PDB file of C-alpha atoms and ligand atoms in Angstrom:
ATOM      1  CA  MET A  23       5.177  29.401 -14.948  1.00 54.00           C
ATOM      2  CA  PRO A  24       4.210  29.091 -18.654  1.00 58.00           C
ATOM      3  CA  SER A  25       1.089  26.994 -19.056  1.00 74.00           C
ATOM      4  CA  ASP A  26       1.044  23.634 -20.771  1.00 82.00           C
ATOM      5  CA  PRO A  27       0.581  24.092 -24.555  1.00 82.00           C
ATOM      6  CA  LEU A  28      -0.325  20.461 -25.358  1.00 94.00           C
ATOM      7  CA  PRO A  29      -3.683  18.721 -25.965  1.00 96.00           C
ATOM      8  CA  PRO A  30      -5.624  17.121 -23.070  1.00 96.00           C
ATOM      9  CA  LEU A  31      -4.267  13.737 -21.981  1.00 97.00           C
ATOM     10  CA  ARG A  32      -7.459  11.916 -23.000  1.00 96.00           C
ATOM     11  CA  SER A  33      -6.861  12.990 -26.627  1.00 96.00           C
ATOM     12  CA  VAL A  34      -3.173  12.062 -26.390  1.00 97.00           C
ATOM     13  CA  ILE A  35      -4.119   8.577 -25.194  1.00 96.00           C
ATOM     14  CA  ALA A  36      -6.753   8.173 -27.924  1.00 96.00           C
ATOM     15  CA  ASP A  37      -4.489   9.540 -30.696  1.00 96.00           C
ATOM     16  CA  HIS A  38      -1.579   7.265 -29.770  1.00 96.00           C
ATOM     17  CA  GLY A  39      -3.672   4.182 -28.901  1.00 95.00           C
ATOM     18  CA  LEU A  40      -2.307   4.011 -25.334  1.00 96.00           C
ATOM     19  CA  SER A  41      -4.758   1.572 -23.772  1.00 94.00           C
ATOM     20  CA  ALA A  42      -3.481   0.847 -20.258  1.00 93.00           C
ATOM     21  CA  ARG A  43      -1.616  -2.458 -19.815  1.00 94.00           C
ATOM     22  CA  LYS A  44      -1.958  -4.246 -16.510  1.00 92.00           C
ATOM     23  CA  SER A  45       1.337  -6.095 -16.974  1.00 92.00           C
ATOM     24  CA  LEU A  46       3.150  -2.719 -16.885  1.00 94.00           C
ATOM     25  CA  GLY A  47       1.153  -1.459 -13.884  1.00 92.00           C
ATOM     26  CA  GLN A  48      -0.391   1.291 -15.989  1.00 95.00           C
ATOM     27  CA  ASN A  49      -2.860   3.473 -14.097  1.00 96.00           C
ATOM     28  CA  PHE A  50      -2.616   6.894 -15.684  1.00 97.00           C
ATOM     29  CA  LEU A  51      -3.196  10.326 -14.150  1.00 97.00           C
ATOM     30  CA  LEU A  52      -5.091  12.437 -16.680  1.00 97.00           C
ATOM     31  CA  ASP A  53      -5.867  15.529 -14.597  1.00 97.00           C
ATOM     32  CA  LEU A  54      -3.130  18.079 -15.247  1.00 97.00           C
ATOM     33  CA  ASN A  55      -4.149  20.138 -12.188  1.00 96.00           C
ATOM     34  CA  LEU A  56      -3.448  17.061 -10.093  1.00 98.00           C
ATOM     35  CA  THR A  57      -0.117  16.294 -11.752  1.00 98.00           C
ATOM     36  CA  ALA A  58       0.959  19.942 -11.327  1.00 97.00           C
ATOM     37  CA  LYS A  59       0.043  19.660  -7.641  1.00 98.00           C
ATOM     38  CA  ILE A  60       2.188  16.516  -7.292  1.00 98.00           C
ATOM     39  CA  ALA A  61       5.034  18.330  -9.072  1.00 98.00           C
ATOM     40  CA  ARG A  62       4.711  21.240  -6.609  1.00 98.00           C
ATOM     41  CA  SER A  63       4.930  18.839  -3.678  1.00 98.00           C
ATOM     42  CA  ALA A  64       8.395  17.875  -4.977  1.00 98.00           C
ATOM     43  CA  GLY A  65       9.657  21.343  -3.970  1.00 97.00           C
ATOM     44  CA  ASP A  66      11.362  24.062  -6.007  1.00 97.00           C
ATOM     45  CA  LEU A  67      12.327  22.389  -9.278  1.00 98.00           C
ATOM     46  CA  THR A  68      13.638  25.447 -11.079  1.00 97.00           C
ATOM     47  CA  ARG A  69      17.289  24.778 -10.315  1.00 96.00           C
ATOM     48  CA  CYS A  70      17.001  20.964 -10.395  1.00 97.00           C
ATOM     49  CA  ASP A  71      17.209  18.093 -12.813  1.00 98.00           C
ATOM     50  CA  VAL A  72      14.289  15.746 -12.191  1.00 98.00           C
ATOM     51  CA  LEU A  73      14.485  12.008 -12.754  1.00 98.00           C
ATOM     52  CA  GLU A  74      11.037  10.639 -13.586  1.00 98.00           C
ATOM     53  CA  ILE A  75      10.460   6.902 -13.813  1.00 98.00           C
ATOM     54  CA  GLY A  76       7.533   5.629 -15.886  1.00 97.00           C
ATOM     55  CA  PRO A  77       6.204   8.808 -17.540  1.00 98.00           C
ATOM     56  CA  GLY A  78       3.599   6.863 -19.568  1.00 98.00           C
ATOM     57  CA  PRO A  79       1.587   9.354 -21.687  1.00 98.00           C
ATOM     58  CA  GLY A  80       3.287  12.181 -19.759  1.00 98.00           C
ATOM     59  CA  GLY A  81       0.788  13.600 -17.257  1.00 98.00           C
ATOM     60  CA  LEU A  82       3.309  14.014 -14.443  1.00 98.00           C
ATOM     61  CA  THR A  83       6.062  14.936 -16.921  1.00 98.00           C
ATOM     62  CA  ARG A  84       3.933  17.846 -18.097  1.00 98.00           C
ATOM     63  CA  GLY A  85       3.310  18.853 -14.475  1.00 98.00           C
ATOM     64  CA  LEU A  86       7.042  18.816 -13.722  1.00 98.00           C
ATOM     65  CA  LEU A  87       7.830  20.938 -16.795  1.00 98.00           C
ATOM     66  CA  SER A  88       5.041  23.452 -16.277  1.00 96.00           C
ATOM     67  CA  GLU A  89       6.169  23.805 -12.642  1.00 97.00           C
ATOM     68  CA  GLY A  90       9.562  24.868 -13.955  1.00 97.00           C
ATOM     69  CA  ALA A  91      11.868  21.827 -13.729  1.00 98.00           C
ATOM     70  CA  ARG A  92      15.242  22.803 -15.196  1.00 98.00           C
ATOM     71  CA  HIS A  93      15.445  19.454 -16.993  1.00 98.00           C
ATOM     72  CA  VAL A  94      13.484  16.183 -16.813  1.00 98.00           C
ATOM     73  CA  LEU A  95      15.025  12.800 -17.585  1.00 98.00           C
ATOM     74  CA  ALA A  96      12.230  10.271 -18.042  1.00 98.00           C
ATOM     75  CA  ILE A  97      12.756   6.501 -18.262  1.00 98.00           C
ATOM     76  CA  GLU A  98       9.862   4.544 -19.796  1.00 98.00           C
ATOM     77  CA  LYS A  99       9.666   0.837 -20.552  1.00 97.00           C
ATOM     78  CA  ASP A 100       6.648   0.963 -22.879  1.00 97.00           C
ATOM     79  CA  SER A 101       7.754   2.001 -26.391  1.00 97.00           C
ATOM     80  CA  ARG A 102       4.121   2.843 -27.295  1.00 97.00           C
ATOM     81  CA  CYS A 103       4.459   5.980 -25.113  1.00 98.00           C
ATOM     82  CA  LEU A 104       7.505   7.390 -26.924  1.00 98.00           C
ATOM     83  CA  PRO A 105       5.677   9.393 -29.662  1.00 98.00           C
ATOM     84  CA  ALA A 106       3.495  11.134 -27.049  1.00 98.00           C
ATOM     85  CA  LEU A 107       6.604  11.900 -24.983  1.00 98.00           C
ATOM     86  CA  ALA A 108       8.382  13.227 -28.112  1.00 98.00           C
ATOM     87  CA  GLU A 109       5.559  15.751 -28.531  1.00 98.00           C
ATOM     88  CA  ILE A 110       6.137  16.968 -24.973  1.00 98.00           C
ATOM     89  CA  ALA A 111       9.891  17.244 -25.639  1.00 98.00           C
ATOM     90  CA  ALA A 112       9.142  19.329 -28.759  1.00 97.00           C
ATOM     91  CA  ALA A 113       6.856  21.655 -26.797  1.00 97.00           C
ATOM     92  CA  TRP A 114       9.542  22.223 -24.118  1.00 97.00           C
ATOM     93  CA  PRO A 115      12.742  22.464 -26.203  1.00 96.00           C
ATOM     94  CA  GLY A 116      15.873  21.215 -24.446  1.00 97.00           C
ATOM     95  CA  ARG A 117      14.029  20.459 -21.194  1.00 98.00           C
ATOM     96  CA  LEU A 118      12.990  16.781 -21.585  1.00 98.00           C
ATOM     97  CA  THR A 119      15.112  13.728 -22.378  1.00 98.00           C
ATOM     98  CA  VAL A 120      13.401  10.357 -22.682  1.00 98.00           C
ATOM     99  CA  ILE A 121      15.162   7.018 -22.369  1.00 98.00           C
ATOM    100  CA  GLU A 122      13.336   3.872 -23.417  1.00 98.00           C
ATOM    101  CA  GLY A 123      14.236   1.130 -20.970  1.00 97.00           C
ATOM    102  CA  ASP A 124      13.701  -0.662 -17.683  1.00 97.00           C
ATOM    103  CA  ALA A 125      14.368   1.662 -14.744  1.00 96.00           C
ATOM    104  CA  LEU A 126      15.725  -1.308 -12.791  1.00 96.00           C
ATOM    105  CA  LYS A 127      18.496  -1.693 -15.395  1.00 96.00           C
ATOM    106  CA  VAL A 128      19.226   1.783 -16.784  1.00 95.00           C
ATOM    107  CA  ASN A 129      21.834   3.940 -15.026  1.00 94.00           C
ATOM    108  CA  PRO A 130      20.471   7.491 -15.259  1.00 95.00           C
ATOM    109  CA  LEU A 131      23.464   9.261 -13.715  1.00 94.00           C
ATOM    110  CA  ASP A 132      25.269   9.960 -16.995  1.00 90.00           C
ATOM    111  CA  HIS A 133      22.316  12.112 -18.061  1.00 93.00           C
ATOM    112  CA  LEU A 134      21.762  14.106 -14.875  1.00 97.00           C
ATOM    113  CA  THR A 135      23.393  17.197 -13.390  1.00 97.00           C
ATOM    114  CA  PRO A 136      23.031  17.879  -9.638  1.00 98.00           C
ATOM    115  CA  PRO A 137      21.016  18.985  -7.797  1.00 98.00           C
ATOM    116  CA  ILE A 138      18.684  16.103  -8.629  1.00 98.00           C
ATOM    117  CA  ARG A 139      15.185  15.323  -7.431  1.00 98.00           C
ATOM    118  CA  ILE A 140      13.228  12.167  -8.230  1.00 98.00           C
ATOM    119  CA  ALA A 141       9.486  12.120  -8.937  1.00 98.00           C
ATOM    120  CA  ALA A 142       7.356   9.226 -10.125  1.00 98.00           C
ATOM    121  CA  ASN A 143       4.010   7.539 -10.294  1.00 96.00           C
ATOM    122  CA  LEU A 144       5.349   4.030 -10.499  1.00 88.00           C
ATOM    123  CA  PRO A 145       3.942   0.549 -10.811  1.00 84.00           C
ATOM    124  CA  TYR A 146       3.832  -0.640  -7.224  1.00 78.00           C
ATOM    125  CA  ASN A 147       6.162  -3.633  -7.507  1.00 77.00           C
ATOM    126  CA  VAL A 148       8.925  -1.649  -9.219  1.00 93.00           C
ATOM    127  CA  GLY A 149       8.339   1.296  -6.870  1.00 93.00           C
ATOM    128  CA  THR A 150       9.259  -0.511  -3.663  1.00 94.00           C
ATOM    129  CA  GLU A 151      12.361  -2.062  -5.217  1.00 95.00           C
ATOM    130  CA  LEU A 152      13.586   1.286  -6.549  1.00 97.00           C
ATOM    131  CA  LEU A 153      12.841   3.010  -3.240  1.00 97.00           C
ATOM    132  CA  VAL A 154      14.968   0.485  -1.336  1.00 96.00           C
ATOM    133  CA  ARG A 155      17.811   0.973  -3.851  1.00 96.00           C
ATOM    134  CA  TRP A 156      17.606   4.759  -3.558  1.00 97.00           C
ATOM    135  CA  LEU A 157      17.604   4.488   0.249  1.00 97.00           C
ATOM    136  CA  THR A 158      20.619   2.170   0.437  1.00 95.00           C
ATOM    137  CA  PRO A 159      23.352   3.637  -1.792  1.00 95.00           C
ATOM    138  CA  PRO A 160      27.016   2.839  -1.046  1.00 91.00           C
ATOM    139  CA  ASP A 161      27.612   6.437   0.125  1.00 94.00           C
ATOM    140  CA  TRP A 162      25.535   9.112   1.845  1.00 97.00           C
ATOM    141  CA  PRO A 163      24.347  11.742   0.936  1.00 97.00           C
ATOM    142  CA  PRO A 164      22.884  10.041  -2.156  1.00 98.00           C
ATOM    143  CA  PHE A 165      22.801  11.448  -5.712  1.00 98.00           C
ATOM    144  CA  TRP A 166      19.266  12.795  -5.104  1.00 98.00           C
ATOM    145  CA  GLN A 167      17.970  15.548  -2.802  1.00 98.00           C
ATOM    146  CA  SER A 168      14.396  14.329  -2.559  1.00 98.00           C
ATOM    147  CA  LEU A 169      12.018  11.582  -3.683  1.00 98.00           C
ATOM    148  CA  THR A 170       8.364  12.329  -4.441  1.00 98.00           C
ATOM    149  CA  LEU A 171       6.697   9.020  -5.113  1.00 98.00           C
ATOM    150  CA  MET A 172       3.192   7.668  -5.550  1.00 98.00           C
ATOM    151  CA  PHE A 173       2.529   4.424  -3.675  1.00 97.00           C
ATOM    152  CA  GLN A 174      -0.348   2.248  -2.689  1.00 96.00           C
ATOM    153  CA  ARG A 175      -1.643   3.886   0.514  1.00 97.00           C
ATOM    154  CA  GLU A 176      -0.594   0.848   2.549  1.00 96.00           C
ATOM    155  CA  VAL A 177       3.031   1.094   1.321  1.00 97.00           C
ATOM    156  CA  ALA A 178       3.081   4.861   1.968  1.00 97.00           C
ATOM    157  CA  GLU A 179       2.004   4.156   5.545  1.00 98.00           C
ATOM    158  CA  ARG A 180       4.825   1.634   5.963  1.00 98.00           C
ATOM    159  CA  ILE A 181       7.348   4.316   4.932  1.00 98.00           C
ATOM    160  CA  VAL A 182       6.208   6.913   7.490  1.00 98.00           C
ATOM    161  CA  ALA A 183       5.169   4.477  10.264  1.00 98.00           C
ATOM    162  CA  ALA A 184       6.085   5.029  13.927  1.00 98.00           C
ATOM    163  CA  PRO A 185       7.206   2.272  16.358  1.00 97.00           C
ATOM    164  CA  GLY A 186       4.365   0.305  17.875  1.00 95.00           C
ATOM    165  CA  SER A 187       2.167   0.526  14.789  1.00 96.00           C
ATOM    166  CA  LYS A 188       1.301  -2.397  12.546  1.00 94.00           C
ATOM    167  CA  ALA A 189       2.878  -0.715   9.517  1.00 97.00           C
ATOM    168  CA  TYR A 190       6.242  -0.209  11.302  1.00 98.00           C
ATOM    169  CA  GLY A 191       9.092  -2.275   9.914  1.00 97.00           C
ATOM    170  CA  ARG A 192      12.090  -2.383   7.608  1.00 97.00           C
ATOM    171  CA  LEU A 193      10.798   0.258   5.178  1.00 97.00           C
ATOM    172  CA  ALA A 194      10.116   2.814   7.965  1.00 98.00           C
ATOM    173  CA  LEU A 195      13.551   2.287   9.501  1.00 98.00           C
ATOM    174  CA  LEU A 196      15.429   2.448   6.186  1.00 97.00           C
ATOM    175  CA  ALA A 197      13.541   5.587   5.173  1.00 98.00           C
ATOM    176  CA  GLN A 198      13.610   7.440   8.469  1.00 98.00           C
ATOM    177  CA  TRP A 199      17.248   6.728   9.357  1.00 98.00           C
ATOM    178  CA  ARG A 200      18.550   9.086   6.679  1.00 98.00           C
ATOM    179  CA  CYS A 201      15.465  10.977   5.442  1.00 98.00           C
ATOM    180  CA  ASP A 202      12.545  13.066   6.558  1.00 98.00           C
ATOM    181  CA  ALA A 203       9.525  11.194   5.200  1.00 98.00           C
ATOM    182  CA  ARG A 204       5.912  12.349   5.076  1.00 98.00           C
ATOM    183  CA  ILE A 205       2.702  11.689   3.199  1.00 98.00           C
ATOM    184  CA  VAL A 206       1.859  14.852   1.251  1.00 98.00           C
ATOM    185  CA  MET A 207      -1.234  13.793  -0.724  1.00 98.00           C
ATOM    186  CA  SER A 208      -3.889  11.089  -0.697  1.00 98.00           C
ATOM    187  CA  LEU A 209      -5.601   9.984  -3.901  1.00 98.00           C
ATOM    188  CA  PRO A 210      -8.718   7.860  -4.328  1.00 98.00           C
ATOM    189  CA  PRO A 211      -8.763   5.102  -6.987  1.00 98.00           C
ATOM    190  CA  GLN A 212     -10.944   7.327  -9.236  1.00 98.00           C
ATOM    191  CA  ALA A 213      -8.023   9.742  -9.722  1.00 97.00           C
ATOM    192  CA  PHE A 214      -6.510   7.164 -12.095  1.00 97.00           C
ATOM    193  CA  THR A 215      -7.489   5.701 -15.465  1.00 96.00           C
ATOM    194  CA  PRO A 216      -8.214   2.846 -15.111  1.00 96.00           C
ATOM    195  CA  PRO A 217      -8.840   3.044 -11.350  1.00 97.00           C
ATOM    196  CA  PRO A 218      -6.721   0.610  -9.296  1.00 95.00           C
ATOM    197  CA  LYS A 219      -8.352  -1.468  -6.523  1.00 95.00           C
ATOM    198  CA  VAL A 220      -6.843   0.546  -3.662  1.00 96.00           C
ATOM    199  CA  SER A 221      -6.197   4.159  -2.658  1.00 97.00           C
ATOM    200  CA  SER A 222      -2.829   5.786  -3.259  1.00 97.00           C
ATOM    201  CA  ALA A 223      -0.676   8.368  -1.539  1.00 98.00           C
ATOM    202  CA  VAL A 224       2.287  10.537  -2.461  1.00 98.00           C
ATOM    203  CA  VAL A 225       5.260  10.302  -0.118  1.00 98.00           C
ATOM    204  CA  HIS A 226       7.916  13.011  -0.065  1.00 98.00           C
ATOM    205  CA  LEU A 227      11.316  12.030   1.310  1.00 98.00           C
ATOM    206  CA  THR A 228      14.120  14.546   1.814  1.00 98.00           C
ATOM    207  CA  ALA A 229      17.654  13.226   2.215  1.00 98.00           C
ATOM    208  CA  LEU A 230      19.284  14.369   5.488  1.00 98.00           C
ATOM    209  CA  PRO A 231      22.925  15.453   5.181  1.00 98.00           C
ATOM    210  CA  GLU A 232      23.859  12.900   7.885  1.00 97.00           C
ATOM    211  CA  PRO A 233      22.065   9.834   9.265  1.00 97.00           C
ATOM    212  CA  ARG A 234      19.849  10.612  12.238  1.00 98.00           C
ATOM    213  CA  PHE A 235      21.950   8.305  14.477  1.00 98.00           C
ATOM    214  CA  PRO A 236      25.369   6.806  13.764  1.00 97.00           C
ATOM    215  CA  ALA A 237      25.376   3.214  12.476  1.00 97.00           C
ATOM    216  CA  ASP A 238      27.090   1.138   9.828  1.00 95.00           C
ATOM    217  CA  ALA A 239      24.587   0.910   6.952  1.00 95.00           C
ATOM    218  CA  LYS A 240      25.148  -2.748   6.086  1.00 95.00           C
ATOM    219  CA  THR A 241      24.985  -3.867   9.733  1.00 96.00           C
ATOM    220  CA  LEU A 242      21.834  -1.855  10.378  1.00 97.00           C
ATOM    221  CA  GLU A 243      20.165  -3.267   7.253  1.00 96.00           C
ATOM    222  CA  ARG A 244      21.075  -6.819   8.358  1.00 96.00           C
ATOM    223  CA  VAL A 245      19.848  -6.343  11.940  1.00 97.00           C
ATOM    224  CA  VAL A 246      16.580  -4.758  10.819  1.00 97.00           C
ATOM    225  CA  ALA A 247      15.954  -7.419   8.149  1.00 96.00           C
ATOM    226  CA  MET A 248      16.477 -10.224  10.700  1.00 96.00           C
ATOM    227  CA  ALA A 249      14.410  -8.529  13.401  1.00 96.00           C
ATOM    228  CA  PHE A 250      11.398  -8.061  11.125  1.00 97.00           C
ATOM    229  CA  ASN A 251      11.740 -11.295   9.231  1.00 93.00           C
ATOM    230  CA  GLN A 252      10.079 -12.891  12.226  1.00 84.00           C
ATOM    231  CA  ARG A 253       8.344  -9.847  13.641  1.00 83.00           C
ATOM    232  CA  ARG A 254       6.262 -11.755  16.193  1.00 88.00           C
ATOM    233  CA  LYS A 255       9.344 -13.305  17.811  1.00 94.00           C
ATOM    234  CA  MET A 256      11.146 -11.733  20.723  1.00 96.00           C
ATOM    235  CA  MET A 257      14.299  -9.875  19.706  1.00 97.00           C
ATOM    236  CA  ARG A 258      16.602 -12.380  21.416  1.00 96.00           C
ATOM    237  CA  ALA A 259      15.136 -15.216  19.337  1.00 96.00           C
ATOM    238  CA  ALA A 260      14.913 -13.310  16.057  1.00 96.00           C
ATOM    239  CA  LEU A 261      18.555 -12.125  16.329  1.00 96.00           C
ATOM    240  CA  LYS A 262      19.981 -15.290  17.910  1.00 93.00           C
ATOM    241  CA  GLY A 263      22.424 -15.935  15.041  1.00 89.00           C
ATOM    242  CA  LEU A 264      23.914 -12.417  15.043  1.00 92.00           C
ATOM    243  CA  ALA A 265      26.238 -12.635  18.054  1.00 91.00           C
ATOM    244  CA  PRO A 266      26.892 -15.208  20.795  1.00 91.00           C
ATOM    245  CA  ASP A 267      26.175 -12.592  23.496  1.00 94.00           C
ATOM    246  CA  ILE A 268      23.141 -11.104  21.756  1.00 96.00           C
ATOM    247  CA  GLU A 269      21.172 -10.710  25.014  1.00 97.00           C
ATOM    248  CA  ASP A 270      23.949  -8.547  26.525  1.00 97.00           C
ATOM    249  CA  LYS A 271      24.161  -6.460  23.375  1.00 97.00           C
ATOM    250  CA  LEU A 272      20.394  -5.976  23.299  1.00 98.00           C
ATOM    251  CA  ARG A 273      20.432  -4.778  26.909  1.00 98.00           C
ATOM    252  CA  ALA A 274      23.392  -2.470  26.224  1.00 98.00           C
ATOM    253  CA  ALA A 275      21.394  -0.914  23.378  1.00 98.00           C
ATOM    254  CA  GLY A 276      18.454  -0.331  25.722  1.00 98.00           C
ATOM    255  CA  ILE A 277      16.369  -3.193  24.290  1.00 98.00           C
ATOM    256  CA  ALA A 278      14.813  -5.864  26.525  1.00 98.00           C
ATOM    257  CA  PRO A 279      15.621  -9.310  25.045  1.00 97.00           C
ATOM    258  CA  THR A 280      11.896 -10.072  25.241  1.00 97.00           C
ATOM    259  CA  ASP A 281      10.896  -6.976  23.237  1.00 97.00           C
ATOM    260  CA  ARG A 282       9.391  -7.460  19.799  1.00 96.00           C
ATOM    261  CA  ALA A 283      10.932  -5.642  16.832  1.00 97.00           C
ATOM    262  CA  GLU A 284       7.871  -3.489  16.240  1.00 96.00           C
ATOM    263  CA  THR A 285       8.343  -1.753  19.614  1.00 97.00           C
ATOM    264  CA  VAL A 286      12.027  -0.903  19.100  1.00 98.00           C
ATOM    265  CA  ASP A 287      12.707   2.608  17.832  1.00 98.00           C
ATOM    266  CA  LEU A 288      15.307   3.743  15.296  1.00 98.00           C
ATOM    267  CA  GLU A 289      17.767   5.069  17.899  1.00 98.00           C
ATOM    268  CA  ARG A 290      17.967   1.706  19.673  1.00 98.00           C
ATOM    269  CA  PHE A 291      18.271  -0.234  16.388  1.00 98.00           C
ATOM    270  CA  CYS A 292      21.211   2.024  15.482  1.00 98.00           C
ATOM    271  CA  ALA A 293      22.809   1.526  18.925  1.00 98.00           C
ATOM    272  CA  LEU A 294      22.458  -2.248  18.515  1.00 98.00           C
ATOM    273  CA  ALA A 295      23.996  -2.145  15.028  1.00 97.00           C
ATOM    274  CA  GLN A 296      26.988  -0.224  16.457  1.00 97.00           C
ATOM    275  CA  LEU A 297      27.479  -2.816  19.212  1.00 96.00           C
ATOM    276  CA  ILE A 298      27.240  -5.736  16.781  1.00 94.00           C
ATOM    277  CA  LYS A 299      29.717  -4.232  14.347  1.00 81.00           C
ATOM    278  CA  THR A 300      32.414  -3.566  16.945  1.00 66.00           C
TER     279      THR A 300
HETATM  280  N1  SAM B 427       3.479   8.625 -14.898  1.00 95.20           N
HETATM  281  C1  SAM B 427       2.298   8.240 -15.639  1.00 95.20           C
HETATM  282  C2  SAM B 427       1.092   8.850 -14.978  1.00 95.20           C
HETATM  283  O1  SAM B 427       1.210   9.308 -13.841  1.00 95.20           O
HETATM  284  O2  SAM B 427       0.011   8.844 -15.584  1.00 95.20           O
HETATM  285  C3  SAM B 427       2.165   6.721 -15.735  1.00 95.20           C
HETATM  286  C4  SAM B 427       2.070   6.003 -14.420  1.00 95.20           C
HETATM  287  S1  SAM B 427       1.805   4.257 -14.553  1.00 95.20           S
HETATM  288  C5  SAM B 427       1.303   3.912 -12.869  1.00 95.20           C
HETATM  289  C6  SAM B 427       3.427   3.519 -14.497  1.00 95.20           C
HETATM  290  C7  SAM B 427       4.329   3.739 -15.719  1.00 95.20           C
HETATM  291  O3  SAM B 427       5.580   3.068 -15.486  1.00 95.20           O
HETATM  292  C8  SAM B 427       3.779   3.164 -17.016  1.00 95.20           C
HETATM  293  O4  SAM B 427       3.913   4.110 -18.042  1.00 95.20           O
HETATM  294  C9  SAM B 427       4.655   1.931 -17.280  1.00 95.20           C
HETATM  295  O5  SAM B 427       4.775   1.636 -18.653  1.00 95.20           O
HETATM  296  C10 SAM B 427       5.958   2.366 -16.667  1.00 95.20           C
HETATM  297  N2  SAM B 427       6.834   1.264 -16.234  1.00 95.20           N
HETATM  298  C11 SAM B 427       6.466   0.055 -15.731  1.00 95.20           C
HETATM  299  N3  SAM B 427       7.555  -0.668 -15.372  1.00 95.20           N
HETATM  300  C12 SAM B 427       8.634   0.104 -15.671  1.00 95.20           C
HETATM  301  C13 SAM B 427      10.028  -0.073 -15.553  1.00 95.20           C
HETATM  302  N4  SAM B 427      10.536  -1.203 -15.042  1.00 95.20           N
HETATM  303  N5  SAM B 427      10.853   0.911 -15.971  1.00 95.20           N
HETATM  304  C14 SAM B 427      10.342   2.061 -16.492  1.00 95.20           C
HETATM  305  N6  SAM B 427       9.029   2.297 -16.623  1.00 95.20           N
HETATM  306  C15 SAM B 427       8.181   1.344 -16.224  1.00 95.20           C
END
């Protein structure tokens, strides 16, 4: 791949006065070897459009481009970053489009051509909300092939968690029902400028063509949300309002009414959702 022709990120930040703002969750990655490594963990980008949320001064954007992304669409809320991003666009003609806006409000689909991958180092609050949106579209398969996302280590563990673990819950079930999800990198706070309080991890999720087990999406989301809303309660108590014969339905799905949600695996949650829907 052609190497990155632009100045080091520290100079970019100094030249454009991009002091990190806490209110925008700004913890920048300045090591281009690291951002190229994250871009590589997103898979083969050469035939893909990549949606990047929160490019900031452009460390990951530069990684995605130097790793060969066909086209990058970057959505950034902080207008201070736009001149630095314009320099990247000029260095990679026709390969980077930047939209100034809030990723929670902008619809990127008009600007993207499939196949599409998503990559981002996001502020943590926005990250979880976007992840849940990307995991719960009206139709499956979704508009994206894969998600490569930086999270607080604790959130990353909730996405890949197995039944019986403390981290297991709604996020694990939503993610693992229709995706393969794994942690591909761990990063200490010092990898960022300024360093956050906690460690981070990159999670790579690949959309499966079909859900792992059949279930109606809305029903499954409702059952899982209720079950984990009161995760210490027994399933029969947590799901009491769902059906008059909830104990029978739990048993039919292979779940003991006295089980707690954190011990129930994905297959049995899907079976229960099927029984509740019909
Ligand atoms: N990608 C850059 C990097 O790795 O160095 C910056 C990462 S920083 C953790 C998060 C970025 O998301 C910041 O540039 C911030 O301005 C931007 N951001 C915060 N909220 C946003 C939102 N709602 N929509 C789009 N961008 C947002």
